[in-house]
mmCIF file of C-alpha atoms in Angstrom:
data_model
loop_
_atom_site.group_PDB
_atom_site.id
_atom_site.type_symbol
_atom_site.label_atom_id
_atom_site.label_comp_id
_atom_site.label_asym_id
_atom_site.label_seq_id
_atom_site.Cartn_x
_atom_site.Cartn_y
_atom_site.Cartn_z
ATOM 1 C CA MET J 1 124.594 122.700 139.180
ATOM 2 C CA ILE J 2 127.593 121.391 139.323
ATOM 3 C CA ARG J 3 131.107 123.512 139.285
ATOM 4 C CA LEU J 4 133.640 121.484 138.404
ATOM 5 C CA PRO J 5 136.518 121.740 140.792
ATOM 6 C CA VAL J 6 139.448 122.379 137.934
ATOM 7 C CA CYS J 7 138.488 124.658 135.311
ATOM 8 C CA LYS J 8 135.341 126.036 137.468
ATOM 9 C CA ILE J 9 132.437 125.120 134.411
ATOM 10 C CA GLU J 10 128.900 125.066 135.965
ATOM 11 C CA VAL J 11 127.344 122.201 134.395
ATOM 12 C CA GLU J 12 123.923 120.498 134.494
ATOM 13 C CA LEU J 13 123.312 116.666 134.847
ATOM 14 C CA ARG J 14 120.558 114.828 132.413
ATOM 15 C CA GLN J 15 118.640 111.447 133.306
ATOM 16 C CA ALA J 16 120.769 108.791 132.094
ATOM 17 C CA THR J 17 118.481 106.440 129.549
ATOM 18 C CA GLY J 18 118.627 102.958 128.508
ATOM 19 C CA ALA J 19 120.691 103.990 125.492
ATOM 20 C CA GLU J 20 123.702 105.423 127.715
ATOM 21 C CA ASP J 21 122.986 101.401 129.808
ATOM 22 C CA MET J 22 123.676 99.948 125.821
ATOM 23 C CA LEU J 23 126.489 101.911 125.395
ATOM 24 C CA LEU J 24 128.196 100.394 129.196
ATOM 25 C CA LEU J 25 126.545 97.314 128.518
ATOM 26 C CA GLU J 26 128.341 96.890 124.684
ATOM 27 C CA GLY J 27 130.803 99.648 124.367
ATOM 28 C CA GLY J 28 133.361 97.257 124.907
ATOM 29 C CA SER J 29 136.659 97.344 128.081
ATOM 30 C CA ASP J 30 137.976 100.589 127.584
ATOM 31 C CA VAL J 31 136.841 102.618 129.921
ATOM 32 C CA VAL J 32 138.334 106.731 129.706
ATOM 33 C CA GLN J 33 136.732 106.403 126.466
ATOM 34 C CA THR J 34 133.387 105.059 127.964
ATOM 35 C CA SER J 35 133.409 108.035 130.432
ATOM 36 C CA ILE J 36 134.545 111.033 128.442
ATOM 37 C CA ALA J 37 130.864 109.176 126.133
ATOM 38 C CA LEU J 38 129.070 109.204 129.155
ATOM 39 C CA VAL J 39 129.786 112.428 130.690
ATOM 40 C CA GLN J 40 129.372 114.170 126.934
ATOM 41 C CA ARG J 41 125.789 112.881 126.211
ATOM 42 C CA LEU J 42 124.566 113.272 130.366
ATOM 43 C CA ALA J 43 126.623 116.539 131.070
ATOM 44 C CA TYR J 44 126.295 119.869 129.527
ATOM 45 C CA ARG J 45 127.278 123.896 130.717
ATOM 46 C CA ARG J 46 124.687 126.082 132.271
ATOM 47 C CA ASP J 47 125.589 129.473 129.978
ATOM 48 C CA GLY J 48 125.420 127.428 127.073
ATOM 49 C CA GLU J 49 128.950 127.057 125.545
ATOM 50 C CA GLU J 50 129.757 123.743 123.404
ATOM 51 C CA TRP J 51 130.034 121.390 126.062
ATOM 52 C CA ASP J 52 133.656 118.732 125.327
ATOM 53 C CA ALA J 53 133.658 115.926 127.965
ATOM 54 C CA ALA J 54 137.233 114.550 125.933
ATOM 55 C CA ALA J 55 138.591 118.489 126.550
ATOM 56 C CA LEU J 56 138.451 118.155 130.682
ATOM 57 C CA PRO J 57 141.129 117.752 132.762
ATOM 58 C CA VAL J 58 140.846 114.430 134.402
ATOM 59 C CA PRO J 59 139.593 115.353 137.330
ATOM 60 C CA ASP J 60 136.770 117.001 136.317
ATOM 61 C CA LEU J 61 135.697 114.107 134.515
ATOM 62 C CA GLU J 62 136.047 111.707 137.571
ATOM 63 C CA ALA J 63 134.420 114.247 139.628
ATOM 64 C CA LEU J 64 131.773 114.255 137.241
ATOM 65 C CA LEU J 65 131.122 110.550 136.941
ATOM 66 C CA LEU J 66 131.257 110.509 141.217
ATOM 67 C CA GLU J 67 128.463 112.904 140.642
ATOM 68 C CA MET J 68 126.297 110.624 138.735
ATOM 69 C CA ARG J 69 127.222 107.644 141.264
ATOM 70 C CA HIS J 70 125.584 110.212 144.466
ATOM 71 C CA ARG J 71 122.303 111.226 142.654
ATOM 72 C CA TRP J 72 121.411 108.098 141.187
ATOM 73 C CA PHE J 73 122.941 105.603 143.621
ATOM 74 C CA GLY J 74 123.701 106.950 146.953
ATOM 75 C CA ASP J 75 126.051 108.971 149.193
ATOM 76 C CA VAL J 76 128.148 105.663 150.032
ATOM 77 C CA VAL J 77 130.332 104.278 148.384
ATOM 78 C CA ALA J 78 131.545 100.350 150.521
ATOM 79 C CA SER J 79 134.546 98.450 149.477
ATOM 80 C CA ARG J 80 136.150 95.215 150.589
ATOM 81 C CA GLY J 81 139.719 94.530 150.538
ATOM 82 C CA ARG J 82 141.912 92.136 152.863
ATOM 83 C CA CYS J 83 144.296 93.204 156.195
ATOM 84 C CA PRO J 84 147.516 93.602 154.215
ATOM 85 C CA VAL J 85 149.278 91.727 157.306
ATOM 86 C CA GLU J 86 150.380 88.359 156.463
ATOM 87 C CA GLU J 87 149.618 86.606 159.212
ATOM 88 C CA CYS J 88 146.472 87.679 159.278
ATOM 89 C CA GLY J 89 144.333 88.633 155.650
ATOM 90 C CA THR J 90 141.239 89.642 157.164
ATOM 91 C CA VAL J 91 138.491 90.924 155.098
ATOM 92 C CA THR J 92 138.607 94.593 155.872
ATOM 93 C CA ASP J 93 135.109 96.613 155.007
ATOM 94 C CA VAL J 94 135.980 100.573 153.761
ATOM 95 C CA SER J 95 133.451 103.004 153.325
ATOM 96 C CA PHE J 96 132.689 107.226 152.686
ATOM 97 C CA ARG J 97 130.228 109.191 151.036
ATOM 98 C CA ILE J 98 130.688 110.867 148.143
ATOM 99 C CA SER J 99 129.938 114.027 149.108
ATOM 100 C CA GLU J 100 132.420 114.198 151.837
ATOM 101 C CA TYR J 101 134.947 112.952 149.022
ATOM 102 C CA LEU J 102 134.745 115.792 146.804
ATOM 103 C CA THR J 103 134.032 118.045 149.973
ATOM 104 C CA HIS J 104 137.658 117.493 150.763
ATOM 105 C CA HIS J 105 139.027 117.808 147.323
ATOM 106 C CA ARG J 106 137.104 121.020 146.427
ATOM 107 C CA ALA J 107 138.743 122.478 149.417
ATOM 108 C CA LEU J 108 141.858 121.228 148.750
ATOM 109 C CA LEU J 109 141.757 122.963 144.971
ATOM 110 C CA ASP J 110 140.478 126.143 146.764
ATOM 111 C CA GLN J 111 143.457 126.104 148.445
ATOM 112 C CA ARG J 112 146.265 125.524 146.316
ATOM 113 C CA ARG J 113 147.237 128.639 144.200
ATOM 114 C CA LEU J 114 149.481 128.595 141.434
ATOM 115 C CA PRO J 115 152.678 127.818 142.126
ATOM 116 C CA GLY J 116 155.355 130.547 142.607
ATOM 117 C CA ASN J 117 157.718 128.681 139.792
ATOM 118 C CA VAL J 118 155.416 128.900 137.073
ATOM 119 C CA ALA J 119 154.025 131.176 134.724
ATOM 120 C CA VAL J 120 150.829 131.383 132.612
ATOM 121 C CA LEU J 121 151.224 131.755 128.886
ATOM 122 C CA PRO J 122 149.727 133.642 126.169
ATOM 123 C CA GLU J 123 148.989 130.301 124.728
ATOM 124 C CA GLN J 124 145.433 128.730 126.153
ATOM 125 C CA GLU J 125 145.993 126.288 128.367
ATOM 126 C CA TRP J 126 149.647 126.333 128.753
ATOM 127 C CA PHE J 127 152.317 126.843 131.694
ATOM 128 C CA GLN J 128 155.818 127.192 131.917
ATOM 129 C CA LEU J 129 158.635 127.066 134.314
ATOM 130 C CA THR J 130 159.554 130.264 135.525
ATOM 131 C CA GLY J 131 163.880 130.395 134.849
ATOM 132 C CA SER J 132 163.694 126.874 132.629
ATOM 133 C CA GLU J 133 162.315 126.360 129.296
ATOM 134 C CA VAL J 134 159.838 123.551 130.382
ATOM 135 C CA GLN J 135 155.853 124.070 129.506
ATOM 136 C CA PHE J 136 153.235 122.072 130.268
ATOM 137 C CA ARG J 137 149.637 121.435 130.145
ATOM 138 C CA LEU J 138 147.162 119.815 132.210
ATOM 139 C CA VAL J 139 146.411 116.252 131.203
ATOM 140 C CA THR J 140 142.830 116.206 130.105
ATOM 141 C CA ALA J 141 140.381 112.802 129.711
ATOM 142 C CA GLY J 142 141.439 113.057 125.578
ATOM 143 C CA ASP J 143 145.010 112.416 126.430
ATOM 144 C CA LEU J 144 144.381 109.731 128.658
ATOM 145 C CA ALA J 145 142.425 108.194 126.048
ATOM 146 C CA ALA J 146 145.147 108.774 123.984
ATOM 147 C CA ALA J 147 147.421 107.040 126.331
ATOM 148 C CA VAL J 148 145.570 104.308 127.138
ATOM 149 C CA ARG J 149 145.667 103.111 123.492
ATOM 150 C CA ALA J 150 149.976 103.657 123.176
ATOM 151 C CA ALA J 151 152.156 101.407 122.885
ATOM 152 C CA HIS J 152 154.129 103.352 125.473
ATOM 153 C CA PRO J 153 151.155 105.633 127.451
ATOM 154 C CA GLU J 154 153.407 107.433 129.817
ATOM 155 C CA GLN J 155 155.695 108.270 127.122
ATOM 156 C CA GLU J 156 152.504 109.473 125.320
ATOM 157 C CA LEU J 157 150.917 111.656 128.019
ATOM 158 C CA ALA J 158 153.723 113.285 128.495
ATOM 159 C CA ARG J 159 154.493 114.045 124.632
ATOM 160 C CA ARG J 160 151.099 115.166 124.574
ATOM 161 C CA THR J 161 151.327 117.736 127.999
ATOM 162 C CA ILE J 162 155.113 118.279 128.445
ATOM 163 C CA ARG J 163 157.030 120.244 126.364
ATOM 164 C CA THR J 164 160.749 119.867 127.544
ATOM 165 C CA GLU J 165 163.949 117.383 126.605
ATOM 166 C CA SER J 166 164.545 116.543 129.703
ATOM 167 C CA ALA J 167 163.914 113.572 132.416
ATOM 168 C CA ARG J 168 164.658 116.263 135.422
ATOM 169 C CA GLY J 169 161.703 118.847 133.486
ATOM 170 C CA TRP J 170 159.689 116.078 133.414
ATOM 171 C CA LYS J 171 159.604 115.285 136.495
ATOM 172 C CA ARG J 172 159.355 119.214 137.846
ATOM 173 C CA ALA J 173 156.733 119.443 135.552
ATOM 174 C CA GLN J 174 154.407 116.892 136.194
ATOM 175 C CA THR J 175 154.882 117.749 140.242
ATOM 176 C CA ALA J 176 153.323 121.312 138.871
ATOM 177 C CA MET J 177 150.710 119.308 137.231
ATOM 178 C CA GLU J 178 149.567 117.390 140.080
ATOM 179 C CA ALA J 179 149.956 120.765 142.574
ATOM 180 C CA LEU J 180 147.282 122.705 139.624
ATOM 181 C CA ALA J 181 145.075 119.598 139.541
ATOM 182 C CA PRO J 182 145.814 116.649 141.863
ATOM 183 C CA PRO J 183 143.533 113.671 139.992
ATOM 184 C CA LEU J 184 140.648 112.430 142.502
ATOM 185 C CA SER J 185 141.641 108.187 142.042
ATOM 186 C CA GLY J 186 144.120 107.539 144.729
ATOM 187 C CA GLU J 187 144.101 105.474 147.642
ATOM 188 C CA ILE J 188 142.205 105.074 150.617
ATOM 189 C CA GLU J 189 142.439 103.954 154.445
ATOM 190 C CA GLY J 190 140.889 101.420 156.706
ATOM 191 C CA GLN J 191 141.581 99.644 159.408
ATOM 192 C CA CYS J 192 140.872 95.545 159.844
ATOM 193 C CA PRO J 193 138.537 95.071 162.258
ATOM 194 C CA GLU J 194 140.908 92.051 163.692
ATOM 195 C CA CYS J 195 144.042 93.141 164.499
ATOM 196 C CA GLY J 196 143.971 97.117 164.059
ATOM 197 C CA ALA J 197 146.404 97.571 161.198
ATOM 198 C CA ARG J 198 146.059 100.199 158.657
ATOM 199 C CA ALA J 199 145.283 98.710 154.979
ATOM 200 C CA ARG J 200 145.586 101.333 152.046
ATOM 201 C CA PHE J 201 143.030 100.284 148.814
ATOM 202 C CA TRP J 202 143.573 102.242 145.806
ATOM 203 C CA PHE J 203 140.557 104.157 144.725
ATOM 204 C CA ASP J 204 139.743 104.518 140.853
ATOM 205 C CA ALA J 205 136.805 106.837 140.619
ATOM 206 C CA GLN J 206 135.861 105.740 136.839
ATOM 207 C CA SER J 207 136.149 102.177 137.153
ATOM 208 C CA TYR J 208 134.309 101.494 140.174
ATOM 209 C CA VAL J 209 131.145 104.010 138.793
ATOM 210 C CA GLN J 210 130.960 102.229 135.292
ATOM 211 C CA ARG J 211 131.262 99.083 137.295
ATOM 212 C CA GLU J 212 128.394 99.880 139.574
ATOM 213 C CA MET J 213 126.626 101.553 136.504
ATOM 214 C CA ARG J 214 126.663 98.349 134.357
ATOM 215 C CA TYR J 215 125.772 96.157 137.290
ATOM 216 C CA GLU J 216 122.597 98.405 137.560
ATOM 217 C CA ALA J 217 122.253 97.816 133.767
ATOM 218 C CA GLU J 218 122.230 94.008 133.054
ATOM 219 C CA PHE J 219 118.497 93.335 133.372
ATOM 220 C CA LEU J 220 118.229 96.292 130.049
ATOM 221 C CA TYR J 221 117.855 93.611 127.375
ATOM 222 C CA GLN J 222 114.849 91.816 129.983
ATOM 223 C CA ASP J 223 112.976 94.635 130.504
ATOM 224 C CA VAL J 224 113.725 95.927 126.502
ATOM 225 C CA HIS J 225 112.142 92.220 125.921
ATOM 226 C CA LEU J 226 109.459 92.717 127.929
ATOM 227 C CA LEU J 227 108.222 96.236 127.350
ATOM 228 C CA ALA J 228 108.065 95.818 123.830
ATOM 229 C CA ARG J 229 106.197 92.047 124.103
ATOM 230 C CA ASN J 230 103.123 93.236 126.686
ATOM 231 C CA TYR J 231 103.351 97.383 125.632
ATOM 232 C CA HIS J 232 103.681 96.324 122.193
ATOM 233 C CA TRP J 233 107.046 100.032 122.264
ATOM 234 C CA SER J 234 109.673 100.624 119.876
ATOM 235 C CA GLU J 235 113.343 98.902 120.919
ATOM 236 C CA GLU J 236 114.451 103.114 119.680
ATOM 237 C CA LYS J 237 111.448 104.190 122.435
ATOM 238 C CA ILE J 238 111.819 101.704 124.928
ATOM 239 C CA LEU J 239 115.763 102.579 125.288
ATOM 240 C CA SER J 240 114.636 106.196 125.095
ATOM 241 C CA LEU J 241 113.145 106.151 128.058
ATOM 242 C CA PRO J 242 114.766 107.408 131.505
ATOM 243 C CA SER J 243 116.462 104.287 132.923
ATOM 244 C CA GLY J 244 114.479 104.090 136.434
ATOM 245 C CA ARG J 245 111.287 105.007 134.198
ATOM 246 C CA ARG J 246 111.538 101.939 131.801
ATOM 247 C CA VAL J 247 112.423 99.827 134.913
ATOM 248 C CA GLN J 248 109.437 100.699 137.016
ATOM 249 C CA TYR J 249 107.078 99.585 134.502
ATOM 250 C CA ALA J 250 109.112 96.390 134.414
ATOM 251 C CA GLU J 251 109.135 95.691 137.300
ATOM 252 C CA LEU J 252 105.115 97.011 137.433
ATOM 253 C CA LEU J 253 104.678 94.018 134.953
ATOM 254 C CA MET J 254 106.517 90.989 136.405
ATOM 255 C CA ARG J 255 104.336 91.546 139.249
ATOM 256 C CA GLY J 256 101.296 91.890 137.442
ATOM 257 C CA ALA J 257 99.905 89.387 135.019
ATOM 258 C CA GLY J 258 101.908 90.685 131.905
ATOM 259 C CA GLY J 259 105.180 89.275 133.333
ATOM 260 C CA ASP J 260 105.989 85.420 133.034
#
């Protein structure tokens, strides 16, 4: 069971199948829309209520993707970058545990309370900065997907989630929004093994998880060909198999007389 950090909904995860692998390989380059599609397919509410991944606050979407990565590929995230010191430039390894990363962010959210200058409106999911006309709601995955496709993403995001006419009001609303739902994507810090300098790298949860899942899915077409040729299964049946089971069948064939 997974309890989402912002909206507090309890969800479960299904096993990924070849259909999700196909989505990653052929779904296009829209990272946010692919994230929404994956979470819509692979997660469901424990209370049986309707599930709408596009309506999730962005930190909840990111948390679910990281949970998927943790369950299917392990806990440790390892990445590389270069030391920012121009005279050094040494390749620097950065690693952390997803479980610790999520626990840290959940603890931050649990410690946060509704800021004193923010009031909950009767209108569902909207807030207001007290003593002003500024109203806002948290950015959802659907908002982010629409903003990415817009000519001016930041303006589109503000238009959808903030009600005010002043630039100062926008900034105040954005500050309150980040306090209520801080993103899981952000800077992570490492240390250069050569000169000891602090190195900061940007961690994008959605892009990272999809990149790893796509890497694991790269042998999908070979697997389908191998299983169809040897077992005479249809593509539809093969794609419906849990990905781990499909890979096991394909590896058995590759090690035996059936694969060539």
